[in-house]
Short mmCIF file of C-alpha atoms in Angstrom, two decimals:
data_model
loop_
_atom_site.label_atom_id
_atom_site.label_comp_id
_atom_site.label_asym_id
_atom_site.label_seq_id
_atom_site.Cartn_x
_atom_site.Cartn_y
_atom_site.Cartn_z
CA UNK G 1 -22.62 11.48 -12.86
CA UNK G 2 -20.16 12.73 -10.19
CA UNK G 3 -17.34 10.38 -8.90
CA UNK G 4 -18.30 8.66 -5.80
CA UNK G 5 -15.52 7.93 -3.06
CA UNK G 6 -16.17 6.15 0.20
CA UNK G 7 -14.09 7.61 3.07
CA UNK G 8 -13.08 5.23 5.81
CA UNK G 9 -11.08 7.45 8.29
CA UNK G 10 -10.72 4.81 10.97
CA UNK G 11 -8.72 5.25 14.07
CA UNK G 12 -5.87 7.24 15.58
CA UNK G 13 -4.38 9.64 13.00
CA UNK G 14 -6.67 8.22 10.27
CA UNK G 15 -9.19 10.92 10.45
CA UNK G 16 -6.54 13.68 10.36
CA UNK G 17 -4.83 12.28 7.22
CA UNK G 18 -8.03 11.57 5.48
CA UNK G 19 -9.29 15.03 6.03
CA UNK G 20 -5.96 16.29 4.37
CA UNK G 21 -6.32 13.88 1.49
CA UNK G 22 -9.96 15.07 0.89
CA UNK G 23 -8.76 18.78 0.90
CA UNK G 24 -6.30 17.92 -1.80
CA UNK G 25 -8.88 15.96 -3.83
CA UNK G 26 -11.41 18.90 -3.56
CA UNK G 27 -8.72 21.29 -4.94
CA UNK G 28 -7.52 19.12 -7.79
CA UNK G 29 -10.84 17.50 -8.73
CA UNK G 30 -13.88 19.31 -7.29
CA UNK G 31 -17.30 17.71 -7.54
CA UNK G 32 -16.41 14.33 -5.94
CA UNK G 33 -19.33 13.02 -3.91
CA UNK G 34 -18.28 11.55 -0.59
CA UNK G 35 -19.80 9.19 1.87
CA UNK G 36 -18.22 8.21 5.15
CA UNK G 37 -18.37 5.05 7.33
CA UNK G 38 -16.90 4.04 10.69
CA UNK G 39 -14.45 1.28 10.76
CA UNK G 40 -11.84 -0.12 13.27
CA UNK G 41 -11.84 0.71 16.91
CA UNK G 42 -14.12 3.53 16.17
CA UNK G 43 -16.90 1.27 14.92
CA UNK G 44 -16.26 -1.15 17.81
CA UNK G 45 -16.83 1.61 20.33
CA UNK G 46 -19.97 2.77 18.56
CA UNK G 47 -21.59 -0.52 17.59
CA UNK G 48 -19.63 -3.41 19.06
CA UNK G 49 -18.36 -4.44 15.64
CA UNK G 50 -15.22 -3.33 13.52
CA UNK G 51 -17.27 -2.56 10.46
CA UNK G 52 -20.93 -2.34 9.54
CA UNK G 53 -22.76 -5.27 7.83
CA UNK G 54 -23.23 -3.23 4.63
CA UNK G 55 -19.58 -2.10 4.35
CA UNK G 56 -18.92 -4.12 1.17
CA UNK G 57 -22.22 -3.07 -0.35
CA UNK G 58 -21.30 0.63 0.33
CA UNK G 59 -17.76 -0.03 -1.06
CA UNK G 60 -19.08 -1.67 -4.37
CA UNK G 61 -21.41 1.34 -4.77
CA UNK G 62 -18.43 3.74 -4.93
CA UNK G 63 -15.86 4.31 -7.60
CA UNK G 64 -13.11 4.19 -5.08
CA UNK G 65 -12.43 3.80 -1.32
CA UNK G 66 -9.99 5.88 0.66
CA UNK G 67 -8.89 4.23 3.92
CA UNK G 68 -7.10 5.89 6.87
CA UNK G 69 -5.80 3.50 9.51
CA UNK G 70 -7.24 1.06 12.09
CA UNK G 71 -5.91 -0.27 15.36
CA UNK G 72 -4.61 0.87 18.64
CA UNK G 73 -3.69 -0.64 21.96
CA UNK G 74 -6.21 -3.52 21.78
CA UNK G 75 -5.44 -7.01 23.28
CA UNK G 76 -3.84 -9.50 20.92
CA UNK G 77 -6.18 -12.17 22.28
CA UNK G 78 -9.32 -10.36 21.11
CA UNK G 79 -11.26 -12.56 18.71
CA UNK G 80 -10.39 -11.84 15.14
CA UNK G 81 -13.94 -10.74 14.07
CA UNK G 82 -13.88 -8.11 16.79
CA UNK G 83 -10.34 -6.79 15.99
CA UNK G 84 -10.09 -3.52 14.11
CA UNK G 85 -8.01 -5.09 11.35
CA UNK G 86 -10.94 -7.24 10.36
CA UNK G 87 -12.51 -4.23 8.51
CA UNK G 88 -9.47 -3.94 6.30
CA UNK G 89 -9.24 -7.73 5.67
CA UNK G 90 -12.95 -7.97 4.87
CA UNK G 91 -12.55 -5.23 2.19
CA UNK G 92 -9.37 -7.05 0.65
CA UNK G 93 -11.09 -10.37 0.54
CA UNK G 94 -14.70 -9.21 -0.17
CA UNK G 95 -13.64 -6.95 -3.08
CA UNK G 96 -10.84 -9.57 -4.25
CA UNK G 97 -8.28 -6.85 -4.14
CA UNK G 98 -5.41 -9.21 -5.07
CA UNK G 99 -2.80 -6.57 -6.31
CA UNK G 100 -1.30 -4.17 -3.78
CA UNK G 101 0.83 -1.40 -5.29
CA UNK G 102 3.34 0.24 -3.11
CA UNK G 103 5.62 2.90 -4.86
CA UNK G 104 8.96 3.56 -3.16
CA UNK G 105 9.93 6.95 -4.70
CA UNK G 106 12.79 9.14 -3.43
CA UNK G 107 12.45 12.90 -3.17
CA UNK G 108 15.80 14.71 -3.28
CA UNK G 109 15.03 17.03 -0.46
CA UNK G 110 14.62 13.97 1.89
CA UNK G 111 17.83 12.44 1.10
CA UNK G 112 19.12 13.34 4.57
CA UNK G 113 16.18 11.31 6.08
CA UNK G 114 17.24 8.16 4.29
CA UNK G 115 18.71 5.22 6.10
CA UNK G 116 21.15 4.62 3.23
CA UNK G 117 23.86 6.79 1.78
CA UNK G 118 22.86 9.93 -0.15
CA UNK G 119 24.20 8.53 -3.36
CA UNK G 120 22.00 5.46 -2.97
CA UNK G 121 19.00 7.27 -1.87
CA UNK G 122 18.62 9.67 -4.80
CA UNK G 123 16.77 8.54 -7.90
CA UNK G 124 14.98 5.53 -6.41
CA UNK G 125 11.73 4.64 -8.18
CA UNK G 126 10.53 1.06 -7.17
CA UNK G 127 7.03 -0.15 -7.49
CA UNK G 128 6.34 -3.07 -5.18
CA UNK G 129 3.42 -5.36 -6.26
CA UNK G 130 2.27 -7.51 -3.30
CA UNK G 131 -0.08 -10.29 -3.71
CA UNK G 132 -2.89 -9.41 -1.13
CA UNK G 133 -5.47 -12.19 -0.52
CA UNK G 134 -3.43 -15.24 -0.39
CA UNK G 135 -0.63 -16.74 1.61
CA UNK G 136 -0.31 -17.01 5.45
CA UNK G 137 -2.51 -13.96 6.09
CA UNK G 138 -5.64 -15.73 4.54
CA UNK G 139 -4.81 -19.42 4.94
CA UNK G 140 -6.24 -21.58 7.65
CA UNK G 141 -5.04 -20.67 11.08
CA UNK G 142 -5.50 -21.69 14.67
CA UNK G 143 -4.23 -23.10 17.89
CA UNK G 144 -4.12 -26.93 18.61
CA UNK G 145 -4.84 -28.45 22.06
CA UNK G 146 -1.14 -29.03 22.51
CA UNK G 147 -0.53 -25.27 22.37
CA UNK G 148 1.01 -25.24 18.88
CA UNK G 149 -0.14 -22.36 16.67
CA UNK G 150 -0.34 -22.60 12.89
CA UNK G 151 -0.91 -20.34 9.80
CA UNK G 152 -1.29 -22.23 6.53
CA UNK G 153 0.52 -20.78 3.59
CA UNK G 154 -1.21 -21.62 0.30
CA UNK G 155 -1.05 -20.28 -3.35
CA UNK G 156 -2.56 -21.57 -6.58
CA UNK G 157 -1.20 -21.16 -10.15
CA UNK G 158 -3.94 -18.70 -10.99
CA UNK G 159 -3.53 -16.69 -7.74
CA UNK G 160 0.19 -16.21 -8.65
CA UNK G 161 -0.34 -15.71 -12.39
CA UNK G 162 -2.81 -12.84 -12.10
CA UNK G 163 -0.72 -10.76 -9.70
CA UNK G 164 2.56 -11.37 -11.72
CA UNK G 165 0.62 -10.39 -14.88
CA UNK G 166 -0.25 -7.12 -13.17
CA UNK G 167 3.42 -6.54 -12.42
CA UNK G 168 4.48 -7.04 -16.06
CA UNK G 169 1.66 -4.81 -17.32
CA UNK G 170 2.80 -2.04 -14.99
CA UNK G 171 6.28 -2.48 -15.92
CA UNK G 172 5.50 -1.87 -19.54
CA UNK G 173 5.07 1.94 -18.77
CA UNK G 174 8.23 1.95 -16.68
CA UNK G 175 11.61 0.21 -17.34
CA UNK G 176 10.05 -3.14 -18.33
CA UNK G 177 11.99 -4.87 -15.65
CA UNK G 178 10.48 -7.24 -13.09
CA UNK G 179 12.03 -8.88 -10.11
CA UNK G 180 10.05 -11.76 -8.55
CA UNK G 181 10.83 -12.38 -4.97
CA UNK G 182 10.36 -15.75 -3.36
CA UNK G 183 11.97 -18.41 -1.03
CA UNK G 184 12.14 -21.16 -3.67
CA UNK G 185 15.07 -22.98 -2.06
CA UNK G 186 12.88 -23.86 0.89
CA UNK G 187 9.18 -23.27 0.33
CA UNK G 188 6.95 -25.33 -2.05
CA UNK G 189 4.69 -22.32 -2.45
CA UNK G 190 7.74 -20.36 -3.61
CA UNK G 191 8.75 -23.09 -6.01
CA UNK G 192 5.32 -22.84 -7.58
CA UNK G 193 5.51 -19.01 -7.60
CA UNK G 194 8.90 -19.12 -9.44
CA UNK G 195 7.54 -21.52 -12.22
CA UNK G 196 4.32 -19.43 -12.66
CA UNK G 197 6.22 -16.09 -12.72
CA UNK G 198 8.57 -17.61 -15.51
CA UNK G 199 5.58 -18.78 -17.54
CA UNK G 200 3.78 -15.37 -17.32
CA UNK G 201 7.05 -13.66 -18.32
CA UNK G 202 6.79 -15.35 -21.76
CA UNK G 203 3.65 -13.41 -22.31
CA UNK G 204 5.74 -10.23 -22.16
CA UNK G 205 8.67 -10.57 -24.73
CA UNK G 206 9.79 -7.08 -24.33
CA UNK G 207 10.31 -7.20 -20.56
CA UNK G 208 12.83 -8.79 -18.39
CA UNK G 209 12.38 -11.01 -15.47
CA UNK G 210 14.89 -11.91 -12.62
CA UNK G 211 14.35 -14.06 -9.58
CA UNK G 212 15.69 -13.24 -6.06
CA UNK G 213 15.39 -15.10 -2.86
CA UNK G 214 13.61 -12.94 -0.39
CA UNK G 215 16.62 -12.64 2.12
CA UNK G 216 18.92 -11.52 -0.72
CA UNK G 217 16.27 -9.26 -2.03
CA UNK G 218 16.05 -7.55 1.38
CA UNK G 219 19.74 -6.84 1.13
CA UNK G 220 19.86 -5.83 -2.43
CA UNK G 221 17.00 -3.42 -2.07
CA UNK G 222 19.17 -1.42 0.39
CA UNK G 223 22.44 -1.83 -1.28
CA UNK G 224 21.45 -1.01 -4.93
CA UNK G 225 17.73 0.39 -4.78
CA UNK G 226 18.14 2.20 -8.14
CA UNK G 227 18.59 -1.09 -9.90
CA UNK G 228 15.07 -2.22 -9.11
CA UNK G 229 12.00 -1.39 -11.24
CA UNK G 230 8.95 -3.55 -10.47
CA UNK G 231 9.10 -6.05 -7.69
CA UNK G 232 6.42 -8.64 -7.30
CA UNK G 233 6.12 -10.91 -4.43
CA UNK G 234 3.58 -12.84 -2.07
CA UNK G 235 1.73 -11.32 0.71
CA UNK G 236 4.00 -11.72 3.74
CA UNK G 237 7.21 -10.96 1.85
CA UNK G 238 5.59 -7.86 0.22
CA UNK G 239 4.35 -6.53 3.51
CA UNK G 240 7.97 -6.82 5.06
CA UNK G 241 9.82 -5.59 2.06
CA UNK G 242 7.81 -2.59 1.31
CA UNK G 243 7.76 -1.40 4.98
CA UNK G 244 11.50 -1.85 5.33
CA UNK G 245 12.29 -0.01 2.04
CA UNK G 246 10.37 2.86 3.43
CA UNK G 247 13.63 3.69 5.23
CA UNK G 248 15.21 4.62 1.95
CA UNK G 249 12.67 7.44 1.26
CA UNK G 250 12.10 9.01 4.63
CA UNK G 251 9.89 6.62 6.48
CA UNK G 252 6.39 5.20 6.31
CA UNK G 253 4.89 8.73 6.39
CA UNK G 254 5.85 8.90 2.72
CA UNK G 255 4.40 5.61 1.47
CA UNK G 256 1.02 5.43 -0.29
CA UNK G 257 -0.71 2.30 -1.56
CA UNK G 258 -3.34 1.05 -3.95
CA UNK G 259 -5.09 -2.32 -3.64
CA UNK G 260 -6.82 -3.34 -6.98
CA UNK G 261 -8.91 -6.10 -8.23
CA UNK G 262 -9.86 -7.33 -11.65
CA UNK G 263 -13.07 -5.23 -11.38
CA UNK G 264 -14.82 -2.99 -9.04
CA UNK G 265 -13.48 -0.16 -6.79
CA UNK G 266 -9.97 -0.04 -5.52
CA UNK G 267 -8.84 0.65 -1.97
CA UNK G 268 -6.37 3.42 -1.46
CA UNK G 269 -4.58 3.98 1.86
CA UNK G 270 -1.22 5.21 3.43
CA UNK G 271 1.00 2.42 4.50
CA UNK G 272 1.46 3.76 7.96
CA UNK G 273 -0.58 2.71 10.99
CA UNK G 274 -2.90 4.52 13.28
CA UNK G 275 -0.10 5.84 15.48
CA UNK G 276 -2.19 6.27 18.63
CA UNK G 277 0.72 7.96 20.40
CA UNK G 278 0.40 11.08 18.32
CA UNK G 279 -3.39 10.97 17.49
CA UNK G 280 -5.20 14.26 18.13
CA UNK G 281 -2.00 16.21 18.31
CA UNK G 282 -2.16 17.67 14.70
CA UNK G 283 1.37 16.60 13.85
CA UNK G 284 0.74 13.41 11.76
CA UNK G 285 2.47 13.35 8.39
CA UNK G 286 -0.36 13.72 5.76
CA UNK G 287 1.86 13.03 2.70
CA UNK G 288 1.33 9.35 2.41
CA UNK G 289 -2.58 9.82 2.53
CA UNK G 290 -2.27 12.71 0.00
CA UNK G 291 -0.17 10.52 -2.37
CA UNK G 292 -2.69 7.73 -1.80
CA UNK G 293 -5.36 10.13 -3.03
CA UNK G 294 -3.07 10.67 -6.05
CA UNK G 295 -3.16 6.87 -6.72
CA UNK G 296 -6.90 6.97 -6.24
CA UNK G 297 -7.09 9.55 -9.00
CA UNK G 298 -4.88 7.45 -11.35
CA UNK G 299 -6.06 3.92 -10.63
CA UNK G 300 -9.57 4.66 -9.34
CA UNK G 301 -10.88 7.48 -11.43
CA UNK G 302 -8.55 7.11 -14.40
CA UNK G 303 -7.22 10.86 -14.05
CA UNK G 304 -3.61 10.55 -14.80
CA UNK G 305 -3.01 14.27 -15.18
CA UNK G 306 -4.47 15.22 -11.73
CA UNK G 307 -2.60 12.30 -10.21
CA UNK G 308 0.71 13.69 -11.54
CA UNK G 309 -0.20 17.19 -10.34
CA UNK G 310 -0.75 15.76 -6.74
CA UNK G 311 2.62 13.95 -6.85
CA UNK G 312 4.30 17.12 -8.02
CA UNK G 313 2.70 19.22 -5.40
CA UNK G 314 3.88 16.91 -2.60
CA UNK G 315 7.44 17.13 -3.99
CA UNK G 316 7.14 20.97 -4.34
CA UNK G 317 5.86 21.27 -0.72
CA UNK G 318 8.80 19.31 0.68
CA UNK G 319 11.29 20.90 -1.57
CA UNK G 320 10.15 24.31 -0.19
CA UNK G 321 11.20 23.09 3.39
CA UNK G 322 7.83 21.84 4.81
CA UNK G 323 8.42 18.84 6.96
CA UNK G 324 6.35 17.28 9.67
CA UNK G 325 8.17 15.98 12.88
CA UNK G 326 8.67 12.48 11.60
CA UNK G 327 10.71 14.08 8.76
CA UNK G 328 12.80 16.14 11.01
CA UNK G 329 10.64 19.30 10.82
CA UNK G 330 8.01 21.22 12.85
CA UNK G 331 5.22 21.54 10.41
CA UNK G 332 1.67 20.45 11.60
CA UNK G 333 -0.62 18.25 9.54
CA UNK G 334 -2.63 21.30 8.39
CA UNK G 335 0.56 23.31 7.53
CA UNK G 336 1.84 20.38 5.33
CA UNK G 337 -1.50 20.15 3.70
CA UNK G 338 -1.66 23.90 3.13
CA UNK G 339 1.75 23.77 1.36
CA UNK G 340 0.47 21.00 -1.00
CA UNK G 341 -2.70 22.90 -1.84
CA UNK G 342 -0.50 26.01 -2.48
CA UNK G 343 1.69 24.11 -4.82
CA UNK G 344 -1.26 22.82 -6.68
CA UNK G 345 -2.32 26.33 -7.53
CA UNK G 346 0.93 26.78 -9.41
CA UNK G 347 1.42 23.44 -11.23
#
């Protein structure tokens, strides 16, 4: 039976970068069967809803989901169930995609695009594991009659344990070093997080664990990025830290991600947004989406060899001098994708 991938291009530059990722997938693993579904503003404009009622059923029927981007210039006062981001959150929660993997990996040819010194930017290989279905993003929220807004921040022992366990399991194939990030000096949820992380660490005697407060972690990730291996943290902290560390490796256009659950299909997407200011201009950076396709091959289809080929091809394309405008170059989306496809032919 052929592998089945659900494509969710979404809004803005989403369709452009998903088309690029599909070209690469077709090159390295022909025969995948694709289906496509509108989500985000695209779906709102077509149907009045940000995603179809059968979205979760269609996702569960696939082996993996490849997501582009959603959002645009919509009013922040729009009801949540009509906001484009609702599609993404429905997938995360409905599929229980609790572990979000965000690799931060430097490419030598992009050292000049790093926000840190060249000697710090080279050789960075960090995997941030972000808890994805808990914390303030999914807690009770609202606005009281007195005008005070609130977002409830909650974590249970099991919610923490399962994502920390994923971090340690992934660390086994790396440097066996895990850094748990919290705010245990202030937050009760972080105090629980730290205790549970310590308990889980005892299940992995060959690995090391260190704890860092999130403010210190933000600083240390920029001052000594090569010293980090796997970083595990809660939803909000993980969102912020992974985006900020993108500055080390050339920006959000270089960051892929994988969102995984205990069972069922994973969701793979570039970390960047829909970038409506450059939508339709053919200049979007496709590398993050292509690298997300690589993560789909590894974590969604179990094809580690093809995933490694995709990663090498992106490196080779950039090493050959191909850069999109966000990386200081002039290559179009298609030209950058062409370079990756050419590199695949030779590796």
